Amino acid sequence: MPDPAVPPTPPVPLDALLARADLGLRRIAGPADPAVVVHWAHTSEMADPYPYLLGGELLLSAGVHVPDGAGTGYFDAYVSRIVAAGGAALGFGVAPVHDTVPGALVEACEMHGLPLVEVPPRTTFSAVARALWQLMAQARTAELRRVTEAQQSLATAAARPDPVPSVLQQLARRLGGRAVLYGPEGTPIAGAGPEPGEEVRTALAKLAEVVRPPSPGHPRTPSPEGPRPPSPGHTRASSPGHRVGSGPDAPAGSPGDLHADLAARPSSASDTVAGVRLVAHALGNGEGFVLGTAAPQRDAGDHTIASVAAVLLSLLTGERHSGSGAGRSSALVRLLLGAAPAEVAPLLGGDRWRVVHGRPDGRAAPDPVAASALGAALGSSLVDVAGEVVRVLVPDGRAVERVPGWTLGLSAAAAPRDWPAADTQAARALARARATRAPLLRHGDRPTALTDLVPPAEADAHARALLTPIEQSPALVDTLRTWLSLHGSWDRTAVALDVHRNTVRQRIARCAALLDADLDDPDVRMELWFALRRT
């Protein structure tokens, strides 16, 4: 029979069920092995329960199926079929059919090594099943709490100045074993936890080689005989769409299946050597790094914990190997020490960039997690949270599309010296996008316009002279600019500026009075718009 399917709740040790005083269960035959676990309870009065069992059950029966005069042969066949189906234990209910557990059944369970539990008359099978589910729920809650705490500790470790060793230390402590990071060349570059014996170290290194994809700079040279798992009888390898080997986590398979599947570069593989559980995870950065773990036992949540560590290490090693993190750090340091933006732009990966201003739909202000998610969606890690707006610096040439749940304003591509102007463009585009309820607005790159025909110095002087009466009030300047850009709409201007529409009316009236201009005149509006574009 194949290994029993594992339900979404962890199995319960049979001893834990026997320890329930309210049930009064008693083991009367079979091994007293603490490793025996029960996945579920099933009641059946079939003489041959084999076709109805999945494996791992506590089979409950009152012996209704037992014919009169049944002897050793009947019970031997009955118990052998339960064992063949993968049953974990047999619970026999005393009364109303049988006053005691048949002696031949006790002998058969002892011979076949099947735990036999006596269920007293006062205990119903439903009570046994309910107690089992309660124990499973408790175990599941404890396991979820353990996994959650491990995830939090791993995330905290990844934020430390020495993230890779810190993550490995946390992982080793949570698994109670050894955690090793192998480099693209296959050599261990960091490790944490107690050192295992030479046999285990060698087997783990070979298991890492099974899953390690060849990196661009370090191609893996296959041996003449092809890749070889450490122990064909125990190793399991898996990748998306490919599962081979044996063990509780995958269907049964032959060593030949494993060799065939290795060509697909499995993402993980497991083995057991000298009583130590070995697991190798290929990190998802495509650089050839592998995470290996060696622990004396493997609980239900260990796979999840190790997977979280593998994801974190994928991010850390990918950034470390590519040097992009070091480049951003160098750029920041140089800016803080007085370097010009044009000098540090190449360290960020490009010379021309676009600025994106984003604001989440609804009233909630963005938090760092939401800001990082927006940066990931736009393909950039250069993210800044400024109040209710998230600013993202995106390399020119990278497509910027609408992001569900966000309203975005996009600047034109700009060289470093023009980044402040691009920041202003993105802010204005976002204001117009919110006012017009558009998910994304781009600052338009236009060909030469009439305003471009005026010499810049003369245009600037004219703009300053025209706007002098209101230049000391940024609120009036911004309100006038937004109001004109939205064709005099009071409501949309109020939305864009986050003020009441009456405030907009009062500010525009104040502008008209200070400028001594009729703002209903299209020519006046055009001239003011020309001046505002120069500021």
Coordinates of C-alpha atoms in Angstrom, one line a residue:
M1 CA 0.0 0.0 0.0
P2 CA 1.2 3.5 -0.7
D3 CA 2.0 5.8 2.3
P4 CA -1.2 7.2 3.8
A5 CA -2.3 10.7 2.7
V6 CA -1.6 13.3 5.3
P7 CA -4.6 15.4 6.3
P8 CA -4.3 19.2 6.9
T9 CA -4.1 18.5 10.7
P10 CA -1.1 16.8 12.3
P11 CA -1.6 13.2 13.4
V12 CA -2.0 12.4 17.1
P13 CA 0.1 9.9 19.0
L14 CA -1.9 6.9 20.1
D15 CA -0.5 7.3 23.6
A16 CA -2.1 10.8 23.8
L17 CA -5.5 9.3 23.1
L18 CA -4.9 6.5 25.6
A19 CA -4.0 9.1 28.2
R20 CA -7.5 10.7 28.1
A21 CA -9.0 9.6 31.4
D22 CA -12.5 10.4 30.3
L23 CA -12.3 7.7 27.6
G24 CA -10.9 4.9 29.7
L25 CA -9.2 3.3 26.7
R26 CA -6.7 0.5 27.4
R27 CA -4.0 -1.1 25.2
I28 CA -4.2 -4.9 25.6
A29 CA -2.1 -6.1 22.7
G30 CA 0.4 -4.9 20.2
P31 CA 3.6 -2.8 20.6
A32 CA 3.6 0.0 23.1
D33 CA 5.5 2.2 20.6
P34 CA 5.3 6.0 21.3
A35 CA 5.9 6.6 17.6
V36 CA 2.5 5.1 16.6
V37 CA 0.3 8.0 15.4
V38 CA -3.4 8.1 14.3
H39 CA -4.5 10.3 11.4
W40 CA -8.2 9.7 11.8
A41 CA -10.9 7.4 13.3
H42 CA -13.1 5.1 11.3
T43 CA -15.9 2.8 12.3
S44 CA -16.6 -0.3 10.3
E45 CA -18.2 -3.7 11.0
M46 CA -17.1 -5.2 7.7
A47 CA -15.4 -8.6 7.9
D48 CA -12.8 -7.3 5.4
P49 CA -12.3 -3.5 6.0
Y50 CA -9.3 -3.3 3.6
P51 CA -11.2 -1.7 0.6
Y52 CA -12.5 1.1 2.9
L53 CA -9.3 2.1 4.6
L54 CA -6.9 4.8 3.5
G55 CA -4.2 4.0 6.1
G56 CA -3.4 5.6 9.4
E57 CA -6.8 5.0 10.9
L58 CA -7.9 4.0 14.4
L59 CA -10.4 1.4 13.2
L60 CA -13.3 1.0 15.7
S61 CA -15.4 -2.1 15.7
A62 CA -17.8 -3.8 18.2
G63 CA -17.3 -7.2 16.6
V64 CA -20.7 -7.4 14.9
H65 CA -19.0 -9.0 11.9
V66 CA -17.5 -11.9 13.9
P67 CA -19.4 -15.1 13.2
D68 CA -20.3 -17.5 16.0
G69 CA -17.5 -19.9 16.7
A70 CA -14.9 -17.8 14.9
G71 CA -11.4 -19.0 15.7
T72 CA -7.8 -18.2 15.2
G73 CA -8.0 -18.4 11.4
Y74 CA -10.8 -15.8 11.1
F75 CA -9.1 -13.2 13.4
D76 CA -5.7 -13.8 11.7
A77 CA -7.2 -13.0 8.3
Y78 CA -9.1 -10.0 9.7
V79 CA -6.0 -8.4 11.4
S80 CA -3.7 -9.1 8.5
R81 CA -6.0 -7.2 6.2
I82 CA -6.1 -4.2 8.5
V83 CA -2.3 -4.2 8.7
A84 CA -2.1 -4.5 4.9
A85 CA -4.3 -1.5 4.5
G86 CA -2.0 0.6 6.7
G87 CA -4.3 0.8 9.8
A88 CA -2.6 2.4 12.8
A89 CA -4.6 0.6 15.5
L90 CA -7.8 -1.4 16.2
G91 CA -10.2 -0.3 18.9
F92 CA -12.6 -3.0 20.0
G93 CA -15.8 -2.0 21.8
V94 CA -16.9 -4.3 24.7
A95 CA -20.7 -4.7 24.8
P96 CA -23.3 -5.1 23.6
V97 CA -22.1 -7.9 21.2
H98 CA -19.1 -9.2 23.2
D99 CA -18.6 -9.1 26.9
T100 CA -14.8 -9.3 26.5
V101 CA -12.3 -8.9 23.7
P102 CA -11.9 -12.3 22.0
G103 CA -8.7 -14.0 23.0
A104 CA -8.0 -15.0 19.4
L105 CA -8.1 -11.4 18.4
V106 CA -5.6 -10.4 21.1
E107 CA -3.3 -13.1 19.8
A108 CA -3.6 -12.1 16.2
C109 CA -2.9 -8.4 17.0
E110 CA 0.1 -9.4 19.0
M111 CA 1.4 -11.6 16.2
H112 CA 0.9 -8.9 13.5
G113 CA 2.2 -6.1 15.6
L114 CA -1.1 -4.1 15.5
P115 CA -2.0 -2.1 18.7
L116 CA -5.3 -3.3 20.1
V117 CA -7.3 -0.9 22.3
E118 CA -10.2 -2.0 24.5
V119 CA -13.1 0.5 24.4
P120 CA -15.1 0.2 27.6
P121 CA -19.0 0.0 27.5
R122 CA -19.5 3.5 28.8
T123 CA -17.4 5.1 26.0
T124 CA -19.1 5.5 22.6
F125 CA -17.2 5.4 19.3
S126 CA -18.3 9.0 18.7
A127 CA -16.7 10.1 21.9
V128 CA -13.4 8.5 20.8
A129 CA -13.6 10.2 17.4
R130 CA -14.5 13.6 19.0
A131 CA -11.5 13.3 21.4
L132 CA -9.2 12.5 18.5
W133 CA -10.4 15.6 16.6
Q134 CA -9.9 17.7 19.7
L135 CA -6.3 16.5 20.1
M136 CA -5.7 17.2 16.4
A137 CA -7.1 20.7 16.7
Q138 CA -4.8 21.3 19.7
A139 CA -1.8 20.0 17.9
R140 CA -2.7 22.1 14.8
T141 CA -3.0 25.2 16.9
A142 CA 0.3 24.5 18.6
E143 CA 2.0 23.9 15.2
L144 CA 0.6 27.1 13.7
R145 CA 1.8 29.1 16.7
R146 CA 5.2 27.5 16.3
V147 CA 5.4 28.2 12.6
T148 CA 4.2 31.8 13.1
E149 CA 6.8 32.5 15.8
A150 CA 9.5 30.9 13.5
Q151 CA 8.4 33.1 10.6
Q152 CA 8.6 36.2 12.7
S153 CA 12.1 35.3 14.1
L154 CA 13.4 34.5 10.6
A155 CA 12.1 37.9 9.2
T156 CA 13.7 39.7 12.1
A157 CA 17.0 37.9 11.5
A158 CA 16.9 38.8 7.8
A159 CA 16.8 42.5 8.9
R160 CA 20.0 42.3 10.9
P161 CA 23.3 43.7 9.7
D162 CA 24.5 40.0 9.2
P163 CA 21.3 38.6 7.7
V164 CA 22.6 35.3 6.2
P165 CA 24.3 34.0 9.3
S166 CA 21.4 35.2 11.4
V167 CA 18.7 33.5 9.3
L168 CA 20.7 30.2 9.4
Q169 CA 21.1 30.5 13.2
Q170 CA 17.4 31.0 13.7
L171 CA 16.6 28.1 11.3
A172 CA 19.0 25.7 13.0
R173 CA 17.5 26.6 16.4
R174 CA 13.9 26.2 15.2
L175 CA 14.7 22.8 13.6
G176 CA 16.9 21.6 16.4
G177 CA 19.7 20.7 14.0
R178 CA 22.1 22.0 11.4
A179 CA 21.5 24.6 8.6
V180 CA 24.1 25.1 5.9
L181 CA 24.1 27.5 2.9
Y182 CA 26.0 26.1 -0.1
G183 CA 27.5 28.4 -2.7
P184 CA 27.3 28.1 -6.5
E185 CA 30.5 26.1 -6.5
G186 CA 28.9 23.5 -4.1
T187 CA 31.1 24.5 -1.1
P188 CA 29.5 25.5 2.3
I189 CA 29.8 29.3 2.7
A190 CA 27.8 29.6 6.0
G191 CA 26.4 27.3 8.6
A192 CA 24.8 27.2 12.1
G193 CA 23.8 24.6 14.6
P194 CA 25.8 21.6 15.9
E195 CA 28.1 20.0 13.5
P196 CA 26.9 16.5 12.5
G197 CA 29.2 13.5 11.8
E198 CA 31.2 13.1 8.7
E199 CA 28.7 10.7 7.1
V200 CA 25.9 13.2 7.5
R201 CA 28.0 16.1 6.3
T202 CA 29.0 14.2 3.1
A203 CA 25.4 13.0 2.5
L204 CA 24.0 16.6 2.9
A205 CA 26.6 18.0 0.5
K206 CA 25.6 15.3 -2.1
L207 CA 21.9 16.0 -1.6
A208 CA 22.6 19.7 -2.2
E209 CA 24.3 18.8 -5.5
V210 CA 21.2 17.0 -6.6
V211 CA 19.0 20.1 -6.4
R212 CA 21.6 22.8 -7.3
P213 CA 20.8 24.3 -10.7
P214 CA 23.9 25.4 -12.7
S215 CA 24.4 29.1 -12.3
P216 CA 25.5 31.3 -15.2
G217 CA 29.0 31.7 -13.7
H218 CA 29.3 28.3 -12.2
P219 CA 27.9 25.6 -14.5
R220 CA 27.6 22.2 -13.0
T221 CA 29.6 19.5 -14.6
P222 CA 27.8 16.2 -14.7
S223 CA 29.7 13.1 -13.9
P224 CA 30.0 10.4 -16.6
E225 CA 27.4 8.4 -14.8
G226 CA 25.0 11.3 -14.4
P227 CA 23.8 12.8 -11.1
R228 CA 23.5 10.3 -8.3
P229 CA 21.4 10.6 -5.1
P230 CA 23.0 9.8 -1.8
S231 CA 20.7 6.9 -0.9
P232 CA 18.4 5.8 -3.7
G233 CA 16.2 3.8 -1.3
H234 CA 15.4 6.9 0.8
T235 CA 15.9 10.0 -1.3
R236 CA 13.0 12.0 -2.5
A237 CA 13.2 14.9 -5.0
S238 CA 10.5 17.2 -6.2
S239 CA 10.0 20.1 -8.5
P240 CA 6.9 21.8 -10.0
G241 CA 5.1 19.0 -11.9
H242 CA 7.6 16.4 -10.9
R243 CA 7.5 14.3 -7.7
V244 CA 9.5 11.0 -7.3
G245 CA 11.0 8.9 -4.6
S246 CA 9.5 7.5 -1.4
G247 CA 8.6 9.0 1.9
P248 CA 5.5 10.6 3.5
D249 CA 5.7 13.7 1.3
A250 CA 5.5 12.2 -2.2
P251 CA 4.2 9.2 -4.0
A252 CA 6.4 6.1 -4.2
G253 CA 8.9 5.9 -7.0
S254 CA 11.9 4.0 -8.1
P255 CA 15.6 5.2 -8.2
G256 CA 15.2 5.2 -12.0
D257 CA 12.4 7.7 -11.7
L258 CA 14.6 9.8 -9.6
H259 CA 17.5 9.8 -12.1
A260 CA 15.1 10.7 -14.9
D261 CA 13.6 13.6 -12.8
L262 CA 16.9 15.1 -11.9
A263 CA 17.2 16.4 -15.5
A264 CA 14.3 18.7 -14.6
R265 CA 16.4 20.2 -11.7
P266 CA 14.1 19.4 -8.7
S267 CA 13.6 22.2 -6.2
S268 CA 14.0 20.1 -3.1
A269 CA 15.2 16.6 -2.1
S270 CA 15.3 14.7 1.2
D271 CA 17.2 11.8 2.6
T272 CA 17.7 10.0 5.9
V273 CA 21.2 9.1 7.0
A274 CA 22.2 7.7 10.4
G275 CA 18.8 8.6 11.8
V276 CA 19.1 12.2 10.7
R277 CA 16.6 13.8 8.3
L278 CA 18.3 15.7 5.5
V279 CA 16.6 18.2 3.3
A280 CA 18.0 20.4 0.5
H281 CA 16.2 23.4 -1.1
A282 CA 17.4 25.1 -4.3
L283 CA 17.1 28.8 -3.7
G284 CA 14.9 30.6 -6.2
N285 CA 17.4 33.3 -7.4
G286 CA 18.8 31.2 -10.2
E287 CA 22.4 31.7 -8.9
G288 CA 23.1 28.2 -7.8
F289 CA 22.7 28.6 -4.0
V290 CA 21.3 25.7 -2.0
L291 CA 20.0 25.5 1.6
G292 CA 20.6 22.3 3.4
T293 CA 19.2 21.2 6.8
A294 CA 20.0 18.2 9.0
A295 CA 17.7 17.5 12.0
P296 CA 17.1 14.4 14.1
Q297 CA 13.4 14.5 13.4
R298 CA 11.0 16.3 11.0
D299 CA 7.7 17.7 12.4
A300 CA 4.8 18.8 10.3
G301 CA 5.7 22.5 10.4
D302 CA 9.4 22.0 9.6
H303 CA 8.9 22.1 5.9
T304 CA 7.1 25.4 6.1
I305 CA 9.7 26.9 8.4
A306 CA 12.5 25.8 6.1
S307 CA 10.6 27.1 3.0
V308 CA 10.3 30.6 4.6
A309 CA 14.1 30.5 5.3
A310 CA 14.7 29.5 1.7
V311 CA 12.7 32.4 0.4
L312 CA 14.5 34.9 2.6
L313 CA 17.9 33.5 1.7
S314 CA 17.0 33.6 -2.0
L315 CA 16.4 37.4 -1.6
L316 CA 19.5 37.9 0.4
T317 CA 21.9 35.8 -1.8
G318 CA 20.4 37.2 -5.0
E319 CA 21.0 40.8 -3.9
R320 CA 24.4 39.9 -2.5
H321 CA 25.5 38.0 -5.6
S322 CA 24.3 40.6 -8.1
G323 CA 25.8 43.6 -6.1
S324 CA 22.6 45.7 -6.6
G325 CA 22.2 46.1 -2.9
A326 CA 25.8 47.3 -2.5
G327 CA 25.3 49.7 -5.4
R328 CA 22.2 51.2 -3.8
S329 CA 24.0 51.5 -0.5
S330 CA 27.0 53.2 -2.1
A331 CA 24.7 55.6 -3.9
L332 CA 23.0 56.6 -0.7
V333 CA 26.3 57.1 1.1
R334 CA 27.7 59.2 -1.7
L335 CA 24.6 61.4 -1.8
L336 CA 24.8 61.9 2.0
L337 CA 28.5 62.9 1.6
G338 CA 27.7 65.5 -1.0
A339 CA 28.0 63.8 -4.3
A340 CA 25.8 65.1 -7.2
P341 CA 22.9 62.8 -8.3
A342 CA 24.5 62.5 -11.7
E343 CA 27.5 60.9 -10.2
V344 CA 25.6 58.2 -8.3
A345 CA 22.9 57.4 -10.9
P346 CA 25.0 54.7 -12.6
L347 CA 25.3 52.9 -9.3
L348 CA 21.5 52.6 -9.3
G349 CA 21.4 50.9 -12.7
G350 CA 20.6 53.6 -15.2
D351 CA 21.0 57.3 -16.3
R352 CA 17.4 58.2 -16.9
W353 CA 14.5 57.5 -14.5
R354 CA 10.9 58.1 -14.1
V355 CA 9.2 59.2 -10.8
V356 CA 5.9 57.5 -9.8
H357 CA 3.7 59.0 -7.2
G358 CA 1.1 56.5 -5.8
R359 CA -1.7 56.8 -3.4
P360 CA -3.8 53.8 -2.2
D361 CA -7.5 53.9 -3.0
G362 CA -9.6 54.6 0.0
R363 CA -8.7 56.7 3.1
A364 CA -5.9 54.5 4.6
A365 CA -2.4 55.9 4.5
P366 CA 0.2 53.6 3.0
D367 CA 2.4 51.6 5.4
P368 CA 5.9 50.3 4.6
V369 CA 4.6 46.9 3.6
A370 CA 2.1 48.4 1.2
A371 CA 4.8 50.7 -0.2
S372 CA 7.1 47.7 -0.7
A373 CA 4.3 45.9 -2.5
L374 CA 3.8 48.8 -4.9
G375 CA 7.6 49.0 -5.5
A376 CA 7.6 45.3 -6.3
A377 CA 4.7 45.7 -8.7
L378 CA 6.5 48.5 -10.5
G379 CA 9.8 46.5 -10.5
S380 CA 11.8 48.8 -8.3
S381 CA 13.1 48.7 -4.7
L382 CA 13.7 52.5 -4.6
V383 CA 10.6 53.4 -2.6
D384 CA 9.9 56.3 -0.3
V385 CA 6.8 56.8 1.9
A386 CA 6.0 60.5 2.2
G387 CA 2.8 60.9 4.2
E388 CA -0.1 59.7 2.2
V389 CA 1.9 59.3 -1.0
V390 CA 4.4 56.6 -2.0
R391 CA 7.2 57.7 -4.4
V392 CA 9.0 55.2 -6.5
L393 CA 12.0 55.7 -8.8
V394 CA 11.7 53.5 -11.9
P395 CA 14.3 53.1 -14.6
D396 CA 13.4 54.5 -17.9
G397 CA 12.4 51.7 -20.3
R398 CA 10.6 49.7 -17.7
A399 CA 6.9 49.6 -18.4
V400 CA 4.7 51.3 -15.8
E401 CA 1.1 50.0 -15.8
R402 CA -1.8 50.5 -13.6
V403 CA -1.7 48.7 -10.2
P404 CA -5.0 47.5 -8.7
G405 CA -5.8 49.4 -5.5
W406 CA -3.6 52.4 -6.4
T407 CA -3.9 55.7 -8.2
L408 CA -0.6 56.6 -9.9
G409 CA 1.0 59.7 -11.5
L410 CA 4.0 59.2 -13.7
S411 CA 6.6 61.7 -14.7
A412 CA 8.5 62.0 -17.9
A413 CA 11.9 60.3 -18.2
A414 CA 14.6 62.5 -16.6
A415 CA 18.3 62.7 -16.1
P416 CA 19.5 63.0 -12.5
R417 CA 19.8 66.8 -12.6
D418 CA 16.1 66.9 -13.6
W419 CA 14.8 64.5 -10.9
P420 CA 13.3 67.3 -8.7
A421 CA 11.3 68.5 -11.8
A422 CA 10.2 64.9 -12.5
D423 CA 9.1 64.6 -8.9
T424 CA 6.9 67.7 -9.4
Q425 CA 5.5 66.2 -12.6
A426 CA 4.6 63.0 -10.9
A427 CA 2.9 64.9 -8.1
R428 CA 0.8 66.9 -10.5
A429 CA -0.1 63.8 -12.6
L430 CA -1.2 62.1 -9.4
A431 CA -3.4 65.1 -8.4
R432 CA -5.1 65.1 -11.8
A433 CA -5.5 61.3 -11.7
R434 CA -7.3 61.5 -8.4
A435 CA -9.4 64.3 -9.6
T436 CA -10.4 62.6 -12.8
R437 CA -10.7 59.1 -11.0
A438 CA -8.1 57.7 -13.5
P439 CA -6.0 54.8 -12.2
L440 CA -2.9 56.1 -14.0
L441 CA -2.0 59.4 -15.6
R442 CA 1.3 60.1 -17.3
H443 CA 3.0 63.5 -17.7
G444 CA 2.9 64.1 -21.5
D445 CA 6.0 64.4 -23.5
R446 CA 5.0 67.0 -26.2
P447 CA 6.9 68.3 -29.2
T448 CA 7.9 72.0 -29.4
A449 CA 5.0 74.2 -28.3
L450 CA 4.3 77.9 -28.5
T451 CA 5.6 78.4 -25.0
D452 CA 8.9 76.9 -26.1
L453 CA 9.4 79.7 -28.6
V454 CA 9.9 82.3 -25.9
P455 CA 13.5 82.5 -24.6
P456 CA 13.5 80.8 -21.1
A457 CA 15.0 83.8 -19.3
E458 CA 12.4 86.2 -20.7
A459 CA 9.6 83.6 -19.9
D460 CA 10.8 83.2 -16.3
A461 CA 11.0 87.0 -15.8
H462 CA 7.5 87.5 -17.2
A463 CA 6.2 84.6 -15.0
R464 CA 7.7 86.1 -11.8
A465 CA 6.3 89.6 -12.6
L466 CA 2.8 88.2 -13.3
L467 CA 2.6 86.0 -10.2
T468 CA 4.4 88.4 -7.7
P469 CA 1.1 89.3 -5.9
I470 CA 0.5 85.6 -4.9
E471 CA 4.1 84.1 -4.8
Q472 CA 4.3 84.4 -1.0
S473 CA 1.3 82.1 -0.6
P474 CA 2.1 78.6 -1.9
A475 CA -1.4 77.5 -1.1
L476 CA -2.8 80.1 -3.5
V477 CA -0.3 79.2 -6.2
D478 CA -1.0 75.4 -6.0
T479 CA -4.8 76.0 -5.9
L480 CA -4.7 78.3 -9.0
R481 CA -2.5 75.8 -10.9
T482 CA -4.7 72.8 -10.0
W483 CA -7.9 74.7 -10.7
L484 CA -6.7 75.8 -14.2
S485 CA -5.4 72.3 -15.0
L486 CA -8.9 71.0 -14.2
H487 CA -10.7 73.6 -16.4
G488 CA -12.1 75.5 -13.4
S489 CA -13.8 72.5 -11.8
W490 CA -14.4 73.3 -8.1
D491 CA -15.2 69.7 -7.1
R492 CA -12.3 68.0 -8.8
T493 CA -9.9 70.7 -7.5
A494 CA -11.1 70.1 -4.0
V495 CA -10.5 66.3 -4.4
A496 CA -7.0 66.8 -5.9
L497 CA -6.0 69.2 -3.0
D498 CA -7.9 67.4 -0.2
V499 CA -9.7 70.5 0.8
H500 CA -13.4 71.6 0.9
R501 CA -14.8 73.0 -2.3
N502 CA -15.6 76.3 -0.5
T503 CA -12.0 76.6 0.4
V504 CA -11.2 76.3 -3.4
R505 CA -13.7 79.1 -4.1
Q506 CA -12.3 81.3 -1.5
R507 CA -8.7 80.8 -2.7
I508 CA -9.6 81.4 -6.3
A509 CA -11.5 84.6 -5.4
R510 CA -8.4 85.7 -3.4
C511 CA -6.2 85.1 -6.5
A512 CA -8.5 87.1 -8.7
A513 CA -8.4 90.0 -6.3
L514 CA -4.6 90.0 -5.8
L515 CA -3.9 89.6 -9.5
D516 CA -6.6 92.1 -10.4
A517 CA -7.6 89.7 -13.2
D518 CA -10.9 88.2 -14.6
L519 CA -10.3 84.5 -14.2
D520 CA -13.4 83.8 -16.4
D521 CA -11.5 85.3 -19.4
P522 CA -9.8 82.5 -21.4
D523 CA -6.9 84.8 -22.4
V524 CA -6.2 85.5 -18.8
R525 CA -6.3 81.9 -17.9
M526 CA -3.9 81.0 -20.8
E527 CA -1.4 83.7 -19.7
L528 CA -1.6 82.6 -16.1
W529 CA -1.1 78.9 -17.1
F530 CA 1.9 79.9 -19.1
A531 CA 3.4 81.7 -16.1
L532 CA 2.6 78.8 -13.7
R533 CA 4.3 76.3 -15.9
R534 CA 7.5 78.4 -15.5
T535 CA 7.4 78.0 -11.6

